[in-house]
Coordinates of C-alpha atoms in Angstrom, one line a residue:
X1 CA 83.0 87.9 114.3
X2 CA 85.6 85.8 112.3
X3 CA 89.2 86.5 111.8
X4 CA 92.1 86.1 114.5
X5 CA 91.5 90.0 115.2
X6 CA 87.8 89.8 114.9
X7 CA 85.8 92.2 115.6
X8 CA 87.6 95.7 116.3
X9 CA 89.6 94.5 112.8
X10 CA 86.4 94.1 110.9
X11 CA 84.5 97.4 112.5
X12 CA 87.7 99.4 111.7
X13 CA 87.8 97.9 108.6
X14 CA 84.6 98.9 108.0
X15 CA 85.1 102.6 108.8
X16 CA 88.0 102.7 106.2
X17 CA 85.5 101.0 103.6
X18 CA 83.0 104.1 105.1
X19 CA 85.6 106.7 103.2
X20 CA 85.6 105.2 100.4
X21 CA 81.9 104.0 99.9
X22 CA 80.1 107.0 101.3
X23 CA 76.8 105.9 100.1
X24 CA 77.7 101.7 101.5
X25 CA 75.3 100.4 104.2
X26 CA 76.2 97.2 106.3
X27 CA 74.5 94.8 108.5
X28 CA 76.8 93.3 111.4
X29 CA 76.2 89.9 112.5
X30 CA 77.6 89.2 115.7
X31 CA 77.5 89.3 119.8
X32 CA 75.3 92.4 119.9
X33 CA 76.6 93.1 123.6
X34 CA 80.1 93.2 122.4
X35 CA 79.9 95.2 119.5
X36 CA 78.0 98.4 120.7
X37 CA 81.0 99.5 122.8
X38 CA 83.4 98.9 119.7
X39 CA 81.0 100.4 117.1
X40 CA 81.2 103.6 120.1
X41 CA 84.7 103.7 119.4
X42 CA 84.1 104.8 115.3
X43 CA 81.5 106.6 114.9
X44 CA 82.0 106.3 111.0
X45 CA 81.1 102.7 111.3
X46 CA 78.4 103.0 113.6
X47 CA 76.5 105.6 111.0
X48 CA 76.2 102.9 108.5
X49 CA 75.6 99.7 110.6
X50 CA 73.1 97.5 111.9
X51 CA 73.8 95.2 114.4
X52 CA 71.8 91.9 114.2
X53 CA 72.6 89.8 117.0
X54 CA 73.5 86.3 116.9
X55 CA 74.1 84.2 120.0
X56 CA 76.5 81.5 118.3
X57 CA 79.7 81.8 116.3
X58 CA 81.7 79.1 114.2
X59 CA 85.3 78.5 115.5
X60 CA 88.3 78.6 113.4
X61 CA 88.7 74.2 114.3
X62 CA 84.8 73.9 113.6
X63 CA 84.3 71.4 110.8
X64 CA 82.1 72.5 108.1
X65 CA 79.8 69.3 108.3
X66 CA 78.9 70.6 112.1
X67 CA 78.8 74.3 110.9
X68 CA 76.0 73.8 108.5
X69 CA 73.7 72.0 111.3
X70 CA 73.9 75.5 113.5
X71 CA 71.4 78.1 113.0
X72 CA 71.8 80.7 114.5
X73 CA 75.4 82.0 113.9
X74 CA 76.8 85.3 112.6
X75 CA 77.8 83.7 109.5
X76 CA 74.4 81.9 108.5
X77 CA 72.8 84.9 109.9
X78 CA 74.5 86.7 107.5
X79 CA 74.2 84.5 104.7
X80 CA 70.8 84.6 104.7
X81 CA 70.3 87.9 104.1
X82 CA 71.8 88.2 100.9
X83 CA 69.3 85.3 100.4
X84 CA 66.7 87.4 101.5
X85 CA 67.8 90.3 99.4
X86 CA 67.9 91.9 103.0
X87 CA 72.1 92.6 101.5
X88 CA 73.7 92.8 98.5
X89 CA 76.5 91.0 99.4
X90 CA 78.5 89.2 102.3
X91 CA 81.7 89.4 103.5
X92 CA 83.8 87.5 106.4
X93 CA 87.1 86.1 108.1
X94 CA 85.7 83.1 109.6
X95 CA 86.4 79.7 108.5
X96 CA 86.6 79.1 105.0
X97 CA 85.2 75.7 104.8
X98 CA 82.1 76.8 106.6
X99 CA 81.4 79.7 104.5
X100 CA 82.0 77.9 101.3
X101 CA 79.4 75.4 102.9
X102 CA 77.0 77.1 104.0
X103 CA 77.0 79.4 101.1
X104 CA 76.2 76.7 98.5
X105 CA 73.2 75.3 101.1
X106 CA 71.5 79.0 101.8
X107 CA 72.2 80.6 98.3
X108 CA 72.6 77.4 96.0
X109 CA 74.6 77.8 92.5
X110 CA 74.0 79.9 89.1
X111 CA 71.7 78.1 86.9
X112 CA 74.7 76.2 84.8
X113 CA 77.3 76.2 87.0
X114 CA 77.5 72.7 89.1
X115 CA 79.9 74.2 91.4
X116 CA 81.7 77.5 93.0
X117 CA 84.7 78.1 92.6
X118 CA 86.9 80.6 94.8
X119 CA 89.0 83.4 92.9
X120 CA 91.3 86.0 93.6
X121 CA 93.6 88.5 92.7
X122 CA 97.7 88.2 93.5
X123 CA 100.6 90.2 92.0
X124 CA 103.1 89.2 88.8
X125 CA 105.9 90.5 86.7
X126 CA 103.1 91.9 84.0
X127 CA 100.8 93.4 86.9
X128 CA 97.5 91.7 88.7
X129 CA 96.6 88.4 87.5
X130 CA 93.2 86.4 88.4
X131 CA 93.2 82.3 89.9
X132 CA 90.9 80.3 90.6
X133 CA 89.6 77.6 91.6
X134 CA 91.7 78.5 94.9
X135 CA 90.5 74.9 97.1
X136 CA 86.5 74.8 96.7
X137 CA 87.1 71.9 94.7
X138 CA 89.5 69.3 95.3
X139 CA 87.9 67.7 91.9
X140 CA 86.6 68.5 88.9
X141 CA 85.3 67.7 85.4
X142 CA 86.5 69.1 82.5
X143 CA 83.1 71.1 82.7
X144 CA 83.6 72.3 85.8
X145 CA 86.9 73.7 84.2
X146 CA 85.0 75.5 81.2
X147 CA 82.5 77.4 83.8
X148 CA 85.7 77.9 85.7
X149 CA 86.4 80.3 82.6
X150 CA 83.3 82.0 81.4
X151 CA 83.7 83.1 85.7
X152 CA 87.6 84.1 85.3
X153 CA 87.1 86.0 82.4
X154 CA 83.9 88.1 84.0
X155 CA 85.8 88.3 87.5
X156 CA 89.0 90.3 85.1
X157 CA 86.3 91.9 83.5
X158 CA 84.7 93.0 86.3
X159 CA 87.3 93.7 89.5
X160 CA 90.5 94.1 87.0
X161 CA 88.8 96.4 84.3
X162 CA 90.1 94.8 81.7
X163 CA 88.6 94.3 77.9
X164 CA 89.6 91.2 76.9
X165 CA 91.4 89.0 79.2
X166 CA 93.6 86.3 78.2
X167 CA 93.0 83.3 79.5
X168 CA 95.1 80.0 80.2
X169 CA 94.7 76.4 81.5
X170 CA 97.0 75.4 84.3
X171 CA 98.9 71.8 83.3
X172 CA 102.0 70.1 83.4
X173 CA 102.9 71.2 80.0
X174 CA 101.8 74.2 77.4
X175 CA 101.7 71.4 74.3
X176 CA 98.9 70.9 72.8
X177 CA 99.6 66.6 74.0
X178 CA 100.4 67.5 77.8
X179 CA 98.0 67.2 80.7
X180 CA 95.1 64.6 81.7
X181 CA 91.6 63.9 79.3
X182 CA 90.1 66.2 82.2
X183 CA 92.7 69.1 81.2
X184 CA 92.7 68.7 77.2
X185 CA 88.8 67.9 76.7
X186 CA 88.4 71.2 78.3
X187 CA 90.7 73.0 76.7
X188 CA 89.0 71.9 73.4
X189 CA 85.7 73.1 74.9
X190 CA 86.7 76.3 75.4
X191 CA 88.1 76.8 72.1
X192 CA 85.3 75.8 69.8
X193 CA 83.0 77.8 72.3
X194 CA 85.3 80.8 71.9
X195 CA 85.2 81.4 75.7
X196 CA 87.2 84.3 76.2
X197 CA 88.5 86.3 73.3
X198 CA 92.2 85.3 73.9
X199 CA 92.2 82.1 75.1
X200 CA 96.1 80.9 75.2
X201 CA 95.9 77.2 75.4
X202 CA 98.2 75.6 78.4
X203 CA 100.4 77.5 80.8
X204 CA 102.5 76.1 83.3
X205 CA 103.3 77.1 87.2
X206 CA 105.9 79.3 86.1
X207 CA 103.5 81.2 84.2
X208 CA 101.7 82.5 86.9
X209 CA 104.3 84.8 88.6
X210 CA 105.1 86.0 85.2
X211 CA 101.9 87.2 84.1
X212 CA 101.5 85.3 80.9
X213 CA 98.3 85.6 81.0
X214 CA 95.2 87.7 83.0
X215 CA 93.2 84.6 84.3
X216 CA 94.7 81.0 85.3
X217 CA 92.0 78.4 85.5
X218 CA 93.0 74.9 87.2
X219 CA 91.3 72.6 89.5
X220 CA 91.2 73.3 93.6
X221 CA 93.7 71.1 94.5
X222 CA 96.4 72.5 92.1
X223 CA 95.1 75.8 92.7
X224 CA 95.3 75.9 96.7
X225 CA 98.4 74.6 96.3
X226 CA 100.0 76.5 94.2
X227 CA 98.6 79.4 96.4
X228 CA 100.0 77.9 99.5
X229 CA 103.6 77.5 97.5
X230 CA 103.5 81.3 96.8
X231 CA 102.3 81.9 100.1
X232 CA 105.5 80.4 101.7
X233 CA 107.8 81.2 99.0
X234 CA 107.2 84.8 99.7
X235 CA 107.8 84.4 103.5
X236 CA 111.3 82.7 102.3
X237 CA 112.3 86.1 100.5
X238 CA 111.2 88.3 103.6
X239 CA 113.2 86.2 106.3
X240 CA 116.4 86.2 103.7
X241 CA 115.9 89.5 103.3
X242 CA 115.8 90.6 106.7
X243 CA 118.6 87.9 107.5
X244 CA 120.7 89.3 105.0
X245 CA 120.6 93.4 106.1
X246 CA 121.3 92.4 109.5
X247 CA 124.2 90.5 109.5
X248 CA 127.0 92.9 109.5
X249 CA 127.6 96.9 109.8
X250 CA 128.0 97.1 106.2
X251 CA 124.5 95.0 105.5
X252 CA 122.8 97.8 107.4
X253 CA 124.5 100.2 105.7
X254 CA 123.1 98.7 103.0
X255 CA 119.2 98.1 103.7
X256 CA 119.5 102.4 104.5
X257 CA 120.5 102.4 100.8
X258 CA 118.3 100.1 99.5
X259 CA 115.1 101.4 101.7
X260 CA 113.2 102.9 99.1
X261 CA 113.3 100.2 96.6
X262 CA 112.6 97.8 99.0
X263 CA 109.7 99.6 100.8
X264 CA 107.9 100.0 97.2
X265 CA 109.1 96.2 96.8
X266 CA 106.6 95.4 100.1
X267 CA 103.9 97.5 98.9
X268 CA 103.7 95.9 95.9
X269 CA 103.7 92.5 97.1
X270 CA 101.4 93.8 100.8
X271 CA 98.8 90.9 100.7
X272 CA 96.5 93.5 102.3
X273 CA 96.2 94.7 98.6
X274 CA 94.7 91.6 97.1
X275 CA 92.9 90.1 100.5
X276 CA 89.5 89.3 99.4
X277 CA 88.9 86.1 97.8
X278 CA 85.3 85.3 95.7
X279 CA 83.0 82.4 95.8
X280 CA 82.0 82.8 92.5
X281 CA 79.2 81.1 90.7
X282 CA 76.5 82.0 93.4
X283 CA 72.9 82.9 94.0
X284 CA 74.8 86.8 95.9
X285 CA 78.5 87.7 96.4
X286 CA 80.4 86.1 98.8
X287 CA 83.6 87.5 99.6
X288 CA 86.3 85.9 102.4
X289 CA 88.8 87.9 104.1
X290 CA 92.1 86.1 105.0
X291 CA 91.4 86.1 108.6
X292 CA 94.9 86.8 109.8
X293 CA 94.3 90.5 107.9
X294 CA 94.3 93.8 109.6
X295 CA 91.3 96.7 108.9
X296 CA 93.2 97.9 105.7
X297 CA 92.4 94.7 104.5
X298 CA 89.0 93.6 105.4
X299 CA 88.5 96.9 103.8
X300 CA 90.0 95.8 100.5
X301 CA 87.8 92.6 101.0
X302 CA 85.0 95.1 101.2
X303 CA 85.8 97.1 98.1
X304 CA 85.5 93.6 96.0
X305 CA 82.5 92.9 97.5
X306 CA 81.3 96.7 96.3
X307 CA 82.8 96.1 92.8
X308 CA 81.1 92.7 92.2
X309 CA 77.7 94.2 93.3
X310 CA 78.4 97.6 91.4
X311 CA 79.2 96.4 88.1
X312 CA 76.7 93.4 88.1
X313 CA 78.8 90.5 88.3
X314 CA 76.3 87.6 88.4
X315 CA 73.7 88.8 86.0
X316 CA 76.7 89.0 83.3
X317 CA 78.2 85.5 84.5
X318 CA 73.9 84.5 83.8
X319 CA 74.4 86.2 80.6
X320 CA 77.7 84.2 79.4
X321 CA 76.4 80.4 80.6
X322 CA 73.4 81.4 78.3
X323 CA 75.2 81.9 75.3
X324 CA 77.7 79.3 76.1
X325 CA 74.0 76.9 76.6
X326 CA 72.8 78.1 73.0
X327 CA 76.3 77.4 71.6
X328 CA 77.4 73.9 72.7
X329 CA 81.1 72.6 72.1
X330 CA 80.8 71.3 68.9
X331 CA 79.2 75.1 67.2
X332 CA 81.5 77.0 65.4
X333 CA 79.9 80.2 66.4
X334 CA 81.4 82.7 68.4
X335 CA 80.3 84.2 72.0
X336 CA 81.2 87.6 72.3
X337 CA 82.0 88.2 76.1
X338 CA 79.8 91.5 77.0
X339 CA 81.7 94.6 77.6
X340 CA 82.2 95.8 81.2
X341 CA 79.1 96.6 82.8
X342 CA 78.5 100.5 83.6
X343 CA 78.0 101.0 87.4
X344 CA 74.8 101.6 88.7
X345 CA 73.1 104.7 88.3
X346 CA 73.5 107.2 91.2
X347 CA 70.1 107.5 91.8
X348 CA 69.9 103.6 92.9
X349 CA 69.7 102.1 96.7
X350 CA 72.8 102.3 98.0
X351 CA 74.5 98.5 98.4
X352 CA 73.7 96.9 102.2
X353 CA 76.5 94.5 103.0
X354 CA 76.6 91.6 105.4
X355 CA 79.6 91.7 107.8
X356 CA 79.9 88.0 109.9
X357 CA 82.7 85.9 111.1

């Protein structure tokens, strides 16, 4: 199973997911051998699972062009059945480049999108914000960039409940003159196809941390980055933090005053809460786990997963690159975005996810 703590994180992980999704079946992918004694260990798990045993797995060093030539490994195992409608979804910690791979061989793209893109959800000053693309694609076209949109604005929709998300164009610059032709054609595009109801033009770096708007489209390269930047920037407050309250008798002192705040401070900003990145723009939902996580948050991975599925994701992303289709960049009509999807009725089959690594 993938992940540095793979597989008693992703079983337990599963078992939490169990509490909160009842009616939630999933099919494990894995050493068969090895999981039956863990899968003893929580019964909760084991009451939903299936184990299907695969006899390789992909290694955190294995390069993705080598990962997509083997064929018999928890992750394509698992893959493929969400391509088989055998699960409604997949989710793992393995190795990113492999499952964004292998994902765009087994289950292909959305009719209209060229390429996936990988989203997620991280904290700012004005609550949860959505980015994406987060390193699927180190380039892209400015149309790459508009389906980037229509998918931003139905991932908000869809795993942030919101109405109308704003939306706004990572650059260099928020004028109108700033940015590459790549950047400003599609900002144009977006505009005369009135993607999103509240598209705001241009933001900059500084405007993801404070929330300016719900979804920040840019290009992989800017967007891994900039991920990677928060990542460690982050990291730099913790160690300061820590080197800070432990330097004298009164600094302790201190952090014993300061506890509370600061404990709701790490709760806020626990990564655990927003682990569960999405491939979106795919034939199924594809959801990777950070694989350093614990169980609480391949869990959190898990309810994504669930969310997507639930509310319909992909049949609503089929529905927006129709009407943007019928529109074109040069109509002056408007595409209303569809209103959040209601869940599926009770009395549906319950949602089978694929775990793998």
């Amino acid at each position: 199973m993938g992940g540095d703590r793979a597989p008693e994180m992703v079983i337990a992980g599963i078992a939490i997911a169990a509490e909160r999704h009842p009616h939630g079946r999933f099919l494990l992918t894995g050493d068969a051998a090895r999981l039956a004694p863990l899968l003893a260990k929580h019964p909760a798990a084991a009451a939903i699972c299936t184990v299907a045993d695969a006899p390789e797995a992909i290694g955190s060093d294995t390069k993705p062009s080598a990962a997509v030539r083997m064929r018999r490994t928890s992750m394509r195992l698992a893959i493929e059945a969400v391509s088989a409608g055998e699960a409604a979804g997949v989710v793992s910690a393995g190795n990113s480049g492999a499952l964004m791979g292998l994902a765009k061989i087994v289950l292909k793209t959305l009719p209209g999108i060229d390429r996936p893109a990988m989203a997620a959800v991280g904290p700012s000053a004005r609550g949860d914000v959505v980015m994406l693309d987060l390193g699927a694609n180190v380039q892209c076209e400015s149309r790459n960039l508009v389906q980037f949109a229509v998918m931003g604005d139905m991932f908000a929709r869809t795993v942030l409940g919101l109405t109308a998300p704003s939306i706004g164009l990572l650059n260099v610059g928020s004028e109108e003159l700033k940015g590459n032709d790549r950047v400003r054609e599609a900002a144009d595009i977006i505009r005369q196809c009135h993607i999103g109801p509240q598209f705001q033009g241009f933001v900059e770096g500084h405007d993801i941390a404070a929330g300016t708007t719900d979804v920040i489209v840019t290009d992989g390269f800017t967007g891994n980055v900039a991920l990677k930047t928060a990542e460690g920037a982050l990291k730099l407050i913790g160690d300061l933090l820590r080197q800070v309250f432990t330097s004298s008798a009164a600094a302790k002192l201190a952090y014993v005053l300061a506890r509370p705040g600061l404990e709701r401070l790490k709760e806020w900003l626990d990564p655990r809460r927003y682990n569960g990145a999405v491939l979106l723009g795919l034939n199924g939902v594809v959801v990777k786990s950070h694989g350093g996580t614990d169980a609480q948050g391949f869990a959190h991975a898990i309810d994504v997963a669930m969310d997507m599925v639930v509310h319909r994701f992909n049949e609503r992303i089929r529905d927006g690159l129709t009407r943007l289709a019928e529109l074109g960049p040069a109509s002056a009509g408007a595409a209303e975005s569809p209103a959040p999807a209601e869940p599926s009725e009770a009395g549906e089959p319950s949602p089978r996810f694929a775990a793998a690594g």
